[in-house]
XYZ file of C-alpha atoms in Angstrom:
772
model
C 32.492 -4.029 -35.265
C 34.411 -2.034 -32.895
C 34.500 -1.746 -29.120
C 31.999 -0.911 -26.197
C 32.706 0.573 -22.858
C 31.986 -1.985 -19.957
C 29.996 0.987 -18.783
C 26.937 -1.226 -19.341
C 28.390 -4.240 -17.908
C 25.939 -4.729 -14.974
C 27.246 -7.788 -13.425
C 30.775 -7.545 -12.823
C 31.646 -6.283 -9.320
C 31.115 -6.915 -5.674
C 29.160 -4.742 -3.298
C 31.222 -2.435 -0.981
C 31.290 -4.572 2.410
C 34.663 -3.811 3.323
C 35.759 -0.263 4.385
C 38.990 -0.733 2.473
C 37.077 -0.847 -0.776
C 35.315 2.525 -0.199
C 38.063 4.356 -2.268
C 39.936 1.416 -3.773
C 42.206 2.007 -6.611
C 40.857 -0.953 -8.527
C 37.972 -0.693 -10.845
C 35.460 -1.937 -8.233
C 31.803 -0.948 -9.037
C 28.458 -1.677 -7.236
C 27.154 -3.653 -9.972
C 26.156 -6.697 -7.699
C 24.098 -6.140 -4.804
C 23.348 -7.864 -1.649
C 19.496 -8.198 -1.496
C 18.646 -9.862 1.673
C 21.350 -12.341 1.702
C 21.697 -13.294 -1.967
C 24.376 -11.710 -4.247
C 22.303 -10.663 -7.480
C 23.187 -8.937 -10.495
C 21.376 -5.623 -10.906
C 20.320 -3.705 -13.836
C 19.184 -0.115 -14.401
C 15.585 0.853 -15.337
C 14.600 2.409 -18.653
C 12.632 5.540 -17.757
C 13.361 7.185 -21.009
C 10.488 7.308 -23.568
C 11.781 4.943 -26.377
C 10.850 6.767 -29.620
C 11.114 4.543 -32.475
C 8.953 4.249 -35.520
C 7.025 1.411 -34.010
C 6.400 3.475 -30.886
C 5.119 6.602 -32.873
C 2.853 4.186 -34.885
C 1.273 2.718 -31.852
C 0.497 6.087 -30.202
C -0.855 7.461 -33.459
C -3.301 4.567 -33.586
C -4.811 5.284 -30.230
C -8.084 7.171 -30.046
C -9.719 9.322 -27.285
C -11.313 6.289 -25.828
C -8.008 4.478 -25.279
C -6.391 7.562 -23.840
C -9.370 7.950 -21.328
C -8.896 4.208 -20.538
C -5.226 4.783 -19.777
C -5.958 7.839 -17.514
C -8.773 6.108 -15.754
C -7.175 2.822 -15.081
C -4.241 4.584 -13.607
C -6.404 6.471 -11.172
C -8.040 3.104 -10.516
C -4.822 1.291 -9.759
C -3.842 4.465 -7.234
C -7.296 3.821 -5.554
C -6.528 0.107 -5.237
C -3.131 0.621 -4.024
C -4.558 2.963 -1.029
C -7.326 0.654 -0.421
C -5.043 -2.568 -0.116
C -2.288 -0.918 1.699
C -4.687 0.555 4.350
C -6.238 -2.986 4.787
C -2.694 -4.446 5.254
C -1.637 -1.643 7.720
C -4.664 -1.976 9.858
C -4.450 -5.919 9.984
C -0.655 -5.503 10.944
C -1.610 -3.466 13.856
C -4.433 -5.562 14.867
C -2.300 -8.670 14.793
C 0.710 -7.249 16.411
C -1.340 -5.663 19.265
C -3.270 -9.079 19.848
C -0.305 -11.266 19.460
C 1.861 -9.040 21.887
C -1.145 -8.351 24.091
C -1.908 -12.092 24.660
C 1.759 -12.723 25.564
C 1.997 -9.907 28.201
C -1.564 -10.540 29.730
C -0.571 -14.238 30.266
C 2.726 -13.120 31.586
C 1.271 -10.346 33.837
C -1.165 -12.831 35.227
C 1.390 -15.222 36.333
C 3.357 -12.388 38.036
C 0.287 -11.546 39.973
C 0.439 -14.866 41.616
C 4.185 -14.685 42.020
C 5.053 -17.414 39.666
C 7.839 -15.418 38.338
C 9.787 -18.360 36.923
C 6.835 -19.451 34.631
C 6.248 -16.009 33.696
C 9.708 -15.675 32.352
C 9.369 -19.006 30.476
C 6.245 -17.939 28.751
C 7.736 -14.508 27.844
C 11.032 -15.882 26.763
C 9.631 -18.895 24.664
C 6.961 -16.927 22.953
C 9.585 -14.423 21.789
C 11.759 -17.034 20.772
C 9.233 -18.973 18.666
C 7.911 -15.615 16.959
C 11.498 -14.661 16.049
C 12.515 -18.031 14.913
C 9.362 -18.193 12.588
C 9.975 -14.737 11.149
C 13.669 -15.711 10.550
C 12.845 -18.989 8.790
C 10.508 -17.749 6.337
C 12.707 -14.734 5.541
C 15.957 -16.733 5.117
C 14.522 -19.589 3.031
C 11.576 -18.140 1.242
C 12.149 -14.379 0.617
C 15.556 -13.109 1.634
C 14.768 -9.697 0.139
C 12.199 -9.097 2.856
C 14.847 -8.767 5.315
C 15.177 -5.178 6.858
C 13.166 -2.273 6.319
C 13.237 -2.264 2.465
C 13.189 1.530 2.323
C 16.739 1.379 0.929
C 15.734 -1.136 -1.711
C 12.655 1.232 -2.844
C 14.709 4.157 -2.891
C 17.241 2.582 -5.009
C 14.556 1.221 -7.264
C 13.080 4.816 -7.634
C 16.630 6.023 -8.443
C 16.642 3.538 -11.293
C 18.423 0.489 -9.945
C 16.378 -2.816 -10.527
C 17.313 -5.566 -8.239
C 15.445 -8.818 -8.795
C 13.193 -10.155 -6.195
C 12.388 -7.166 -4.233
C 8.889 -6.898 -5.451
C 7.842 -10.359 -6.037
C 4.633 -11.972 -4.320
C 6.891 -14.043 -2.188
C 8.519 -10.862 -0.819
C 5.244 -9.237 -0.158
C 3.726 -12.135 1.914
C 6.854 -12.870 3.775
C 7.053 -9.076 4.573
C 3.672 -8.873 5.938
C 3.852 -12.115 8.090
C 7.520 -11.687 9.159
C 6.731 -8.123 10.264
C 3.891 -9.046 12.210
C 5.639 -11.984 13.943
C 9.073 -10.101 14.477
C 7.413 -6.846 16.001
C 5.288 -9.183 18.284
C 8.460 -10.928 19.561
C 9.443 -7.771 21.632
C 12.477 -7.144 19.321
C 13.229 -3.442 19.265
C 12.329 -3.000 15.514
C 9.510 -1.090 14.011
C 6.898 -1.940 11.324
C 6.871 1.427 9.429
C 9.672 0.661 7.181
C 8.457 -2.760 6.238
C 5.143 -0.975 5.472
C 6.739 1.263 2.977
C 8.102 -1.893 1.252
C 4.987 -3.528 1.495
C 3.292 -0.696 -0.150
C 5.859 -0.538 -2.952
C 5.215 -4.307 -3.496
C 1.691 -3.842 -3.759
C 2.019 -1.004 -6.219
C 4.683 -2.844 -8.278
C 2.445 -5.897 -8.411
C -0.756 -4.014 -9.586
C 1.473 -2.169 -11.898
C 3.143 -5.034 -13.684
C 0.621 -4.633 -16.492
C -1.078 -7.924 -16.258
C 0.314 -11.455 -16.187
C 0.247 -14.231 -18.757
C 1.099 -16.759 -15.996
C -2.235 -15.809 -14.046
C -4.294 -15.173 -17.107
C -4.398 -11.395 -16.432
C -4.065 -10.111 -19.891
C -6.824 -7.410 -20.043
C -6.097 -5.273 -22.807
C -5.981 -2.166 -20.874
C -3.246 -3.197 -18.581
C -0.806 -3.390 -21.410
C -0.252 0.444 -21.168
C 1.462 -0.089 -17.903
C 4.149 -2.374 -19.244
C 7.002 -0.035 -18.855
C 9.336 1.341 -16.275
C 7.762 4.850 -16.071
C 4.332 3.980 -15.047
C 5.682 1.269 -12.566
C 7.912 3.902 -11.023
C 4.835 6.244 -10.304
C 2.872 3.536 -8.862
C 5.852 2.462 -6.533
C 6.155 6.003 -5.424
C 2.491 6.157 -4.533
C 2.874 2.775 -2.664
C 5.811 4.120 -0.543
C 3.677 7.176 0.379
C 0.697 5.002 1.281
C 2.947 2.736 3.399
C 3.836 5.751 5.662
C 0.345 6.991 5.587
C -0.677 3.717 6.829
C 1.946 3.343 9.455
C 1.394 6.777 11.169
C -1.945 7.665 9.801
C -0.255 10.719 8.242
C -1.338 11.006 4.585
C 0.333 14.520 4.148
C 3.447 13.077 5.671
C 3.527 10.185 3.585
C 3.473 12.363 0.483
C 6.215 14.486 1.696
C 8.191 11.541 2.752
C 8.060 10.221 -0.825
C 9.008 13.481 -2.095
C 11.834 14.253 0.133
C 13.364 10.773 0.806
C 12.249 8.343 -1.829
C 11.672 9.662 -5.221
C 14.532 10.822 -7.502
C 12.235 12.339 -10.188
C 8.992 14.209 -9.350
C 6.208 16.072 -11.358
C 2.875 17.696 -10.546
C 0.985 14.777 -11.986
C 2.799 12.325 -9.493
C 2.032 14.822 -6.567
C -1.843 14.646 -7.381
C -1.765 10.726 -7.599
C 0.373 10.362 -4.403
C -2.197 12.750 -2.516
C -5.026 10.787 -3.824
C -3.602 7.523 -2.773
C -2.746 8.513 0.696
C -6.269 10.155 1.087
C -7.774 6.799 0.248
C -5.484 5.300 3.044
C -6.647 7.893 5.639
C -10.330 7.525 4.895
C -10.169 3.582 4.973
C -8.289 3.590 8.181
C -10.868 5.990 9.841
C -13.642 3.767 8.695
C -11.847 0.634 9.972
C -11.104 2.245 13.398
C -14.710 3.053 13.785
C -15.352 -0.734 13.543
C -13.065 -1.112 16.657
C -14.790 1.288 18.730
C -17.581 -1.287 19.208
C -14.962 -3.640 20.877
C -14.662 -6.210 17.946
C -10.814 -5.896 17.598
C -9.940 -7.773 20.724
C -6.874 -6.215 22.401
C -6.435 -3.765 19.749
C -8.831 -1.655 21.907
C -10.274 1.548 20.052
C -7.758 1.264 17.267
C -5.590 4.288 17.936
C -2.949 3.401 15.291
C -0.310 5.142 17.529
C -1.950 8.268 17.475
C -0.488 10.050 20.422
C -2.236 12.631 22.418
C 0.312 15.169 23.742
C -1.861 18.312 23.972
C -0.231 20.560 26.556
C -2.195 22.722 29.108
C 0.040 25.652 28.053
C -0.987 27.353 24.840
C 2.178 29.373 24.648
C 5.892 29.374 25.247
C 8.572 31.911 25.771
C 12.150 32.643 24.676
C 13.343 30.654 27.849
C 12.040 27.619 26.222
C 14.309 27.722 23.114
C 17.686 27.032 24.598
C 16.440 23.606 25.977
C 15.208 22.919 22.425
C 18.521 23.884 20.721
C 20.162 21.567 23.188
C 17.889 18.773 22.188
C 18.739 19.531 18.663
C 22.426 19.203 19.113
C 22.178 16.233 21.201
C 20.232 14.582 18.412
C 22.518 15.499 15.864
C 25.435 13.936 17.796
C 23.416 10.792 18.738
C 22.070 10.334 15.292
C 25.599 10.449 13.642
C 26.698 8.082 16.310
C 23.865 5.839 15.677
C 24.416 5.657 11.941
C 28.216 5.056 12.619
C 27.410 2.129 15.013
C 24.812 0.566 12.798
C 27.035 0.625 9.939
C 29.733 -1.222 11.798
C 27.203 -3.915 13.042
C 25.917 -4.391 9.654
C 29.260 -5.061 8.367
C 29.969 -7.685 10.811
C 26.491 -9.216 10.035
C 27.512 -9.456 6.572
C 30.483 -11.487 7.023
C 28.182 -13.733 9.130
C 25.545 -14.016 6.507
C 28.223 -14.866 3.913
C 27.934 -18.473 5.412
C 25.075 -20.839 5.569
C 21.644 -19.727 6.112
C 21.533 -21.368 9.394
C 24.041 -18.628 10.948
C 21.391 -16.032 10.182
C 18.706 -17.781 11.997
C 20.997 -18.549 14.816
C 21.905 -14.869 15.087
C 18.478 -13.802 15.108
C 17.433 -16.309 17.857
C 20.538 -15.175 19.880
C 19.307 -11.599 19.727
C 15.869 -12.609 20.675
C 17.167 -14.375 23.763
C 19.339 -11.517 24.934
C 16.310 -9.075 24.421
C 14.043 -11.288 26.474
C 16.496 -11.295 29.198
C 17.067 -7.832 29.277
C 13.323 -6.870 29.084
C 12.312 -9.148 31.667
C 15.401 -8.569 33.981
C 15.979 -4.829 33.927
C 12.796 -3.821 35.519
C 13.899 -5.675 38.758
C 16.506 -2.934 39.148
C 13.927 -0.211 39.519
C 12.429 0.481 42.762
C 8.629 0.467 43.214
C 6.974 3.798 43.379
C 3.737 4.593 45.239
C 0.809 5.458 42.923
C 0.177 9.182 42.607
C -3.140 10.346 44.122
C -4.371 12.170 41.091
C -3.554 9.579 38.462
C -5.631 9.974 35.373
C -5.906 5.994 35.100
C -5.886 2.932 37.284
C -2.849 2.506 39.199
C -1.310 0.112 39.299
C -1.998 -1.075 35.680
C -3.144 -4.907 35.604
C -2.907 -6.185 31.979
C -0.931 -5.440 28.935
C -0.667 -1.550 28.779
C -0.771 1.455 30.925
C 1.378 4.151 32.545
C 1.768 2.155 35.685
C 2.726 -1.306 35.342
C 2.539 -3.171 38.629
C 5.251 -5.880 37.454
C 6.623 -7.258 40.780
C 5.455 -4.433 43.008
C 3.119 -4.554 46.108
C -0.530 -3.212 45.939
C -0.590 0.494 45.596
C 2.884 0.714 43.842
C 3.963 0.425 40.201
C 7.411 -0.116 38.530
C 8.126 3.049 36.077
C 10.784 1.204 34.151
C 8.339 -1.849 33.502
C 5.876 0.603 32.102
C 8.585 1.434 29.515
C 10.553 -1.642 28.721
C 8.114 -4.476 29.519
C 5.621 -3.153 26.880
C 5.078 -2.916 23.277
C 7.106 -0.013 21.506
C 3.818 1.826 20.678
C 2.594 1.791 24.164
C 6.100 2.909 25.298
C 5.933 5.847 23.079
C 2.483 6.659 24.432
C 3.650 6.562 27.974
C 6.682 8.985 27.241
C 4.445 11.125 25.146
C 1.568 11.321 27.729
C 0.690 14.668 29.569
C 0.190 15.234 33.127
C 2.919 12.498 34.017
C 5.864 14.756 34.782
C 6.555 12.892 38.138
C 5.893 9.502 36.751
C 9.511 8.268 35.844
C 12.636 8.254 37.695
C 15.994 9.628 36.216
C 17.680 5.969 36.432
C 14.702 4.494 34.839
C 14.843 6.912 31.850
C 18.602 6.466 31.276
C 18.463 2.609 31.544
C 15.642 2.586 29.028
C 17.514 5.052 26.630
C 20.531 2.875 26.794
C 18.720 -0.175 26.315
C 16.780 1.011 23.262
C 19.810 2.668 21.735
C 21.931 -0.380 21.538
C 19.188 -3.016 21.099
C 17.767 -1.258 18.096
C 21.218 -1.286 16.379
C 21.802 -4.877 16.960
C 18.159 -5.812 16.076
C 17.904 -4.139 12.967
C 20.263 -6.399 10.840
C 18.751 -9.671 11.560
C 17.066 -11.690 8.789
C 13.551 -10.528 9.282
C 11.397 -7.660 8.232
C 12.599 -4.753 10.682
C 12.173 -0.931 10.535
C 14.049 1.877 11.921
C 11.253 4.486 12.566
C 9.724 3.329 15.744
C 12.903 2.337 17.488
C 14.361 6.037 16.662
C 11.145 7.418 17.955
C 11.231 5.686 21.191
C 14.741 6.181 21.828
C 14.705 9.975 20.940
C 11.665 10.176 23.231
C 13.468 8.722 26.172
C 16.392 11.187 26.253
C 13.937 14.032 25.378
C 11.798 13.291 28.449
C 15.208 13.038 30.473
C 16.289 16.508 29.395
C 12.650 17.633 30.191
C 13.195 16.236 33.739
C 16.411 17.988 34.032
C 14.761 21.396 32.904
C 12.053 20.977 35.101
C 9.971 23.978 36.247
C 12.296 26.286 34.224
C 10.332 25.514 31.053
C 6.707 26.068 30.096
C 6.847 22.680 28.281
C 5.765 19.617 29.964
C 7.854 16.237 29.845
C 5.657 14.790 27.174
C 6.579 17.604 24.815
C 10.030 17.259 25.485
C 9.743 13.658 24.575
C 8.235 14.527 21.287
C 10.941 17.034 20.632
C 13.646 14.438 21.657
C 12.097 11.918 19.234
C 12.158 14.616 16.351
C 15.707 15.417 17.072
C 16.926 11.723 16.738
C 14.844 11.202 13.633
C 16.515 14.195 12.151
C 19.855 13.213 13.175
C 19.597 9.709 11.838
C 17.395 10.010 8.836
C 18.328 13.564 7.825
C 14.706 14.429 6.641
C 13.138 17.731 7.710
C 9.732 18.784 6.001
C 8.311 15.203 5.866
C 9.456 14.337 9.522
C 7.941 17.681 10.784
C 4.511 16.985 9.196
C 4.717 13.210 10.131
C 5.280 14.199 13.845
C 2.470 16.733 13.850
C -0.021 14.285 12.242
C 1.220 11.734 14.787
C 0.615 13.872 17.811
C -2.042 16.158 16.489
C -0.630 19.202 18.135
C 0.259 22.366 16.050
C 1.614 24.073 19.096
C 4.995 22.003 18.294
C 5.304 23.229 14.889
C 7.978 25.988 15.309
C 9.776 24.053 17.865
C 9.924 20.793 15.760
C 11.138 22.785 12.725
C 14.132 24.539 14.806
C 15.129 20.941 16.363
C 14.932 19.124 12.931
C 17.122 21.908 11.326
C 19.686 21.918 14.255
C 19.999 18.108 14.512
C 20.249 17.560 10.625
C 23.061 20.309 10.461
C 25.024 18.874 13.275
C 24.749 15.304 12.036
C 25.622 16.151 8.476
C 29.066 17.175 9.639
C 29.880 13.457 10.439
C 28.265 11.141 8.250
C 25.283 10.569 5.775
C 21.734 9.518 6.444
C 21.026 6.011 7.664
C 19.197 4.803 4.420
C 22.151 5.966 2.185
C 24.644 3.942 4.524
C 22.431 0.992 4.086
C 22.246 1.300 0.310
C 26.092 1.646 0.138
C 26.447 -1.656 2.209
C 23.922 -3.375 -0.042
C 25.825 -2.559 -3.084
C 23.255 -0.288 -4.732
C 24.792 2.069 -7.455
C 22.709 5.083 -6.226
C 23.193 8.245 -8.152
C 23.372 11.317 -5.755
C 21.444 14.542 -6.566
C 24.878 16.522 -6.518
C 28.141 15.905 -8.311
C 31.343 15.583 -6.492
C 33.907 18.247 -7.184
C 36.478 16.116 -8.684
C 33.711 15.369 -11.331
C 34.200 18.803 -12.781
C 37.874 18.185 -13.560
C 36.906 15.399 -15.811
C 35.184 15.150 -19.222
C 32.847 12.398 -20.231
C 35.633 11.190 -22.519
C 37.793 10.612 -19.627
C 35.664 7.807 -18.061
C 34.176 5.822 -21.133
C 36.396 2.922 -22.026
C 36.437 0.448 -24.928
C 35.626 -1.694 -26.694
C 32.403 -0.349 -28.281
C 29.846 -2.419 -30.008
C 28.261 -0.835 -33.098
C 25.477 -2.144 -35.277
C 24.536 -1.111 -38.939
C 20.892 -0.342 -39.635
C 20.734 -3.519 -41.620
C 22.874 -5.949 -39.711
C 23.707 -9.769 -40.096
C 21.795 -12.076 -37.658
C 25.145 -13.792 -37.036
C 26.695 -10.663 -35.827
C 23.941 -9.959 -33.588
C 23.629 -13.244 -32.052
C 27.480 -13.117 -31.327
C 27.390 -9.778 -29.683
C 24.391 -10.742 -27.447
C 25.996 -13.744 -26.286
C 29.542 -12.399 -25.737
C 28.410 -9.060 -23.902
C 26.206 -8.206 -21.132
C 25.364 -4.698 -22.818
C 21.922 -3.550 -22.904
C 22.078 -0.853 -25.313
C 23.853 -0.741 -28.716
C 24.425 2.305 -31.029
C 23.247 1.958 -34.670
C 25.098 3.745 -37.508
C 24.199 4.178 -41.100
C 26.886 3.898 -43.632
C 24.674 4.132 -46.674
C 23.671 7.783 -45.940
C 24.478 10.621 -48.360
C 27.272 11.424 -45.820
C 31.005 10.573 -46.556
C 31.494 9.001 -43.031
C 29.193 6.913 -41.271
C 26.505 8.862 -39.250
C 24.769 7.859 -35.905
C 21.180 6.506 -36.700
C 20.080 5.719 -33.163
C 20.143 3.245 -30.305
C 18.533 -0.146 -30.088
C 17.936 -2.173 -26.900
C 19.066 -5.901 -26.218
C 15.421 -6.706 -25.255
C 14.166 -5.582 -28.760
C 16.902 -7.353 -30.558
C 15.813 -10.584 -28.783
C 12.209 -9.850 -29.651
C 13.369 -9.576 -33.379
C 15.465 -12.740 -33.184
C 12.670 -14.674 -31.378
C 10.164 -13.539 -34.143
C 12.644 -14.310 -36.763
C 11.883 -11.276 -38.758
C 14.756 -11.697 -41.032
C 15.669 -10.519 -44.553
C 17.324 -12.736 -47.179
C 19.394 -9.713 -48.510
C 21.084 -6.559 -46.956
C 18.419 -4.372 -48.445
C 15.834 -2.342 -46.714
C 12.439 -4.034 -46.790
C 9.484 -2.231 -48.629
C 6.896 -4.265 -46.665
C 5.452 -2.666 -43.524
C 7.194 -4.089 -40.475
C 4.357 -3.198 -38.340
C 2.042 -6.021 -39.608
C 4.464 -8.675 -38.175
C 4.585 -7.038 -34.636
C 2.175 -5.906 -31.940
C 2.762 -3.364 -29.120
C 2.582 -6.181 -26.712
C 5.811 -7.843 -28.325
C 8.036 -4.808 -27.124
C 6.514 -4.164 -23.632
C 8.724 -4.956 -20.708
C 7.839 -7.688 -18.318
C 8.385 -7.796 -14.626
C 11.734 -7.727 -13.074
C 13.966 -10.505 -14.241
C 11.313 -12.134 -16.489
C 12.591 -11.255 -19.718
C 13.606 -13.535 -22.663
C 17.405 -14.572 -22.866
C 19.498 -15.057 -25.979
C 20.332 -18.437 -24.833
C 16.827 -19.629 -25.109
C 16.775 -18.616 -28.949
C 17.643 -21.357 -31.270
C 18.710 -20.502 -34.893
C 19.604 -22.504 -38.069
C 22.816 -21.844 -39.981
C 20.832 -20.556 -42.716
C 18.909 -18.098 -40.537
C 22.240 -16.868 -39.182
C 23.229 -15.887 -42.696
C 20.191 -13.545 -42.877
C 19.735 -9.880 -42.102
C 17.586 -7.758 -39.904
C 16.486 -4.276 -40.510
C 16.791 -2.190 -37.500
C 15.212 0.931 -38.896
C 11.753 0.795 -37.423
C 13.049 -0.308 -33.973
C 15.916 2.050 -33.117
C 15.412 5.092 -30.837
C 16.206 7.615 -33.595
C 16.702 10.520 -31.025
C 18.635 9.245 -28.043
C 20.123 11.588 -25.665
C 23.612 12.531 -26.644
C 26.402 14.716 -25.140
C 29.582 15.907 -26.699
C 32.971 14.285 -25.658
C 34.049 17.653 -23.873
C 31.133 17.843 -21.689
C 32.134 17.752 -17.849
C 31.398 14.700 -16.011
C 29.255 16.582 -13.498
C 27.331 18.244 -16.035
C 26.552 14.846 -17.597
C 25.799 13.272 -14.292
C 22.883 16.068 -13.680
C 21.289 15.413 -17.163
C 21.562 11.694 -16.559
C 19.709 11.632 -13.210
C 17.323 14.301 -13.758
C 15.973 12.779 -17.079
C 16.267 9.181 -15.716
C 18.430 7.693 -18.400
C 20.091 4.266 -18.900
C 22.184 5.200 -21.695
C 23.686 8.388 -22.750
C 25.624 8.419 -26.094
C 29.017 10.329 -26.173
C 29.428 11.837 -29.661
C 32.767 13.522 -31.082
C 33.314 17.169 -31.412
C 34.953 16.593 -34.747
C 32.779 15.409 -37.383
C 35.264 13.491 -39.410
C 35.855 10.975 -36.519
C 33.709 7.877 -35.537
C 29.914 8.797 -34.982
C 30.153 7.477 -31.442
C 32.805 7.741 -28.878
C 31.316 5.448 -26.064
C 28.067 5.141 -23.938
C 27.705 6.506 -20.539
C 25.660 4.382 -18.063
C 25.248 4.327 -14.238
C 28.486 2.519 -13.924
C 30.463 5.346 -15.310
C 29.245 7.720 -12.684
C 29.979 5.577 -9.716
C 33.004 7.082 -7.507
C 34.579 3.644 -7.465
C 34.868 3.510 -11.231
C 36.026 7.050 -11.785
C 38.713 6.875 -8.972
C 39.722 3.414 -10.122
C 40.397 4.991 -13.749
C 41.916 8.215 -12.452
C 43.699 7.209 -9.122
C 45.367 10.479 -8.787
C 42.142 12.135 -7.889
C 42.097 10.086 -4.706
C 45.245 12.117 -3.407
C 44.073 15.542 -4.789
C 40.582 14.945 -3.143
C 41.933 14.272 0.208
C 44.374 17.338 -0.143
C 41.436 19.540 -0.846
C 39.467 18.138 1.993
C 42.444 18.836 4.400
C 42.679 22.335 2.884
C 39.165 23.429 3.217
C 38.622 21.746 6.564
C 40.111 24.565 8.635
C 38.305 27.179 6.748
C 34.875 25.360 7.402
C 35.785 25.127 11.152
C 36.256 28.886 11.328
C 32.423 29.326 10.417
C 31.689 27.797 13.726
């Protein structure tokens, strides 16, 4: 047996937590990821259809009834995903509004009788307890539930399987932790966790049954593969956005633009069907709240903001302020991503210690946040209530545009209306129409600075936390400020400027265009904004792209996920695939000795092995196919051995069923260490003919690395065989896996490319700047 590239060695390196490792000359790869706080080995997913003789026989044996069952159950599971995610989304909103509402009502009642010290104590202690609870269950039960979860889901849909991100524990902690963390007045959102929640629901439903829980329905075995699970997770992520913002079309486009690395028309229909179920269920559930049975949730608006303007048209003079908003959003968005990356790097060093440090950090941020939210409104002066106010002024209770706070009768505190409130209510106040004279310049600036920095420091805590809502509320604050500066020189009211500001910061931070445009339109129910939102998103994304990448790609890099980009780096066109594959390469014969197979499986971490046929009519060995580690373990466990190295005449299909070769959930596969064999069995042989993929994807050794990357990513491969151009050489040169396309590996093998890469950047930068 010869040599195998460490290309498929998927557990050898550390995540990129240090900036100095970004272009390290050492062969450092992102094959070990930080998920939550635990370092865990990651594997690639098998999206390729494994066409061996056993697979072909299984599909030939299926009749029309079984095919109908497969299609029907797949649509049924999409319906269940939409149904469950909509229920979770509604309950999340219901719980957050009631938990936070009770807290604000009690605090406001104490402030009405001027018991300010007791009011602060109630506010502070309730926030502290909620944050403590969320951080404890996340740190000790499911560390993978920390953060928004969007980077993890995006990496999974790219082909990266990190254990623990879709377990039942992660789902439960994500739901409960998100409710308590958002209710604790931390500047975090619940949209990102809802995307992860939807993906968890879809992954659990798409596991294809479970022997542990007795769910072994025969129909479910069809989904025990990565391709169908990938489709379900894509639908789940779309359902999560639809449930967060009541934006079904925006959810589909979000999955298409940001999440999915592979797309097809059948998946579009299923995603649309899933989000339609979410929209219908939310509408039905909101109707229940109209009768007043939802407590402080009220009529169940689910952050649907009414920003309809009295002006139905706008003129050319309204465009320059919108362009300014786009530029500001691009600059602030890139700055936001830069600062967030620095803060997360600092947090990663803290998290490398004991779990108690994570909890202390979360509680410290909660204490600091409570002090700011309660103390800053005292800096704002009280304003007299407007005579033509559209609602009661001052507002007594948990929400409203005119918070009384510490002000005398007939006055309100404009900063308290924003900062001493839930994030959803703050956005409603900023987006509200006919309130152009409600806020002071100083209050808006204080609120913007508070949201900008608090959202950065709050995101990295060990609790479920999203970025969508904090970015929206931060962008809306400076958008409203620009509207106040423009004043009567524009036909747009301040609420519309707030919407455009939110869109600009979303575009500058997340770098999405089409999906964000549709989400905001569905969120605000105002088609008047369509051209302006398109302009502001395009400008903000263009400006921000000149500085850094989108926020989710930055987080994936920090977590160590080996994400394959859709484009190839220019230096990849200077290399061939032969330049990056390294030895040794492990080969099996079509009839291989059991002892050799066991030795290779125990001494390597490879997951795919080329199989050659030396008994063919050709003078030299020829490539027969590719066999997977999981299938070899099944053959060893079943002890399908031969006494001689002669191909068996008996039908191998009689000894196996399709269920034997189906893939279990993440991290649940059999291990070679669990298989015990006698010395006599080790001397036997295994016929690999029926179990090899006889048509694996192959590329010639002279193909450029960039071209191979496009093929690898577009098809969704895990192994790509490299064959020689000259026929009299070995039938296989090496195997390309995800590892070989990582910049860290390529630049480690060819360090001179680092210097030439920066020379090219310095040469092209002046030419690029001339375009502006």
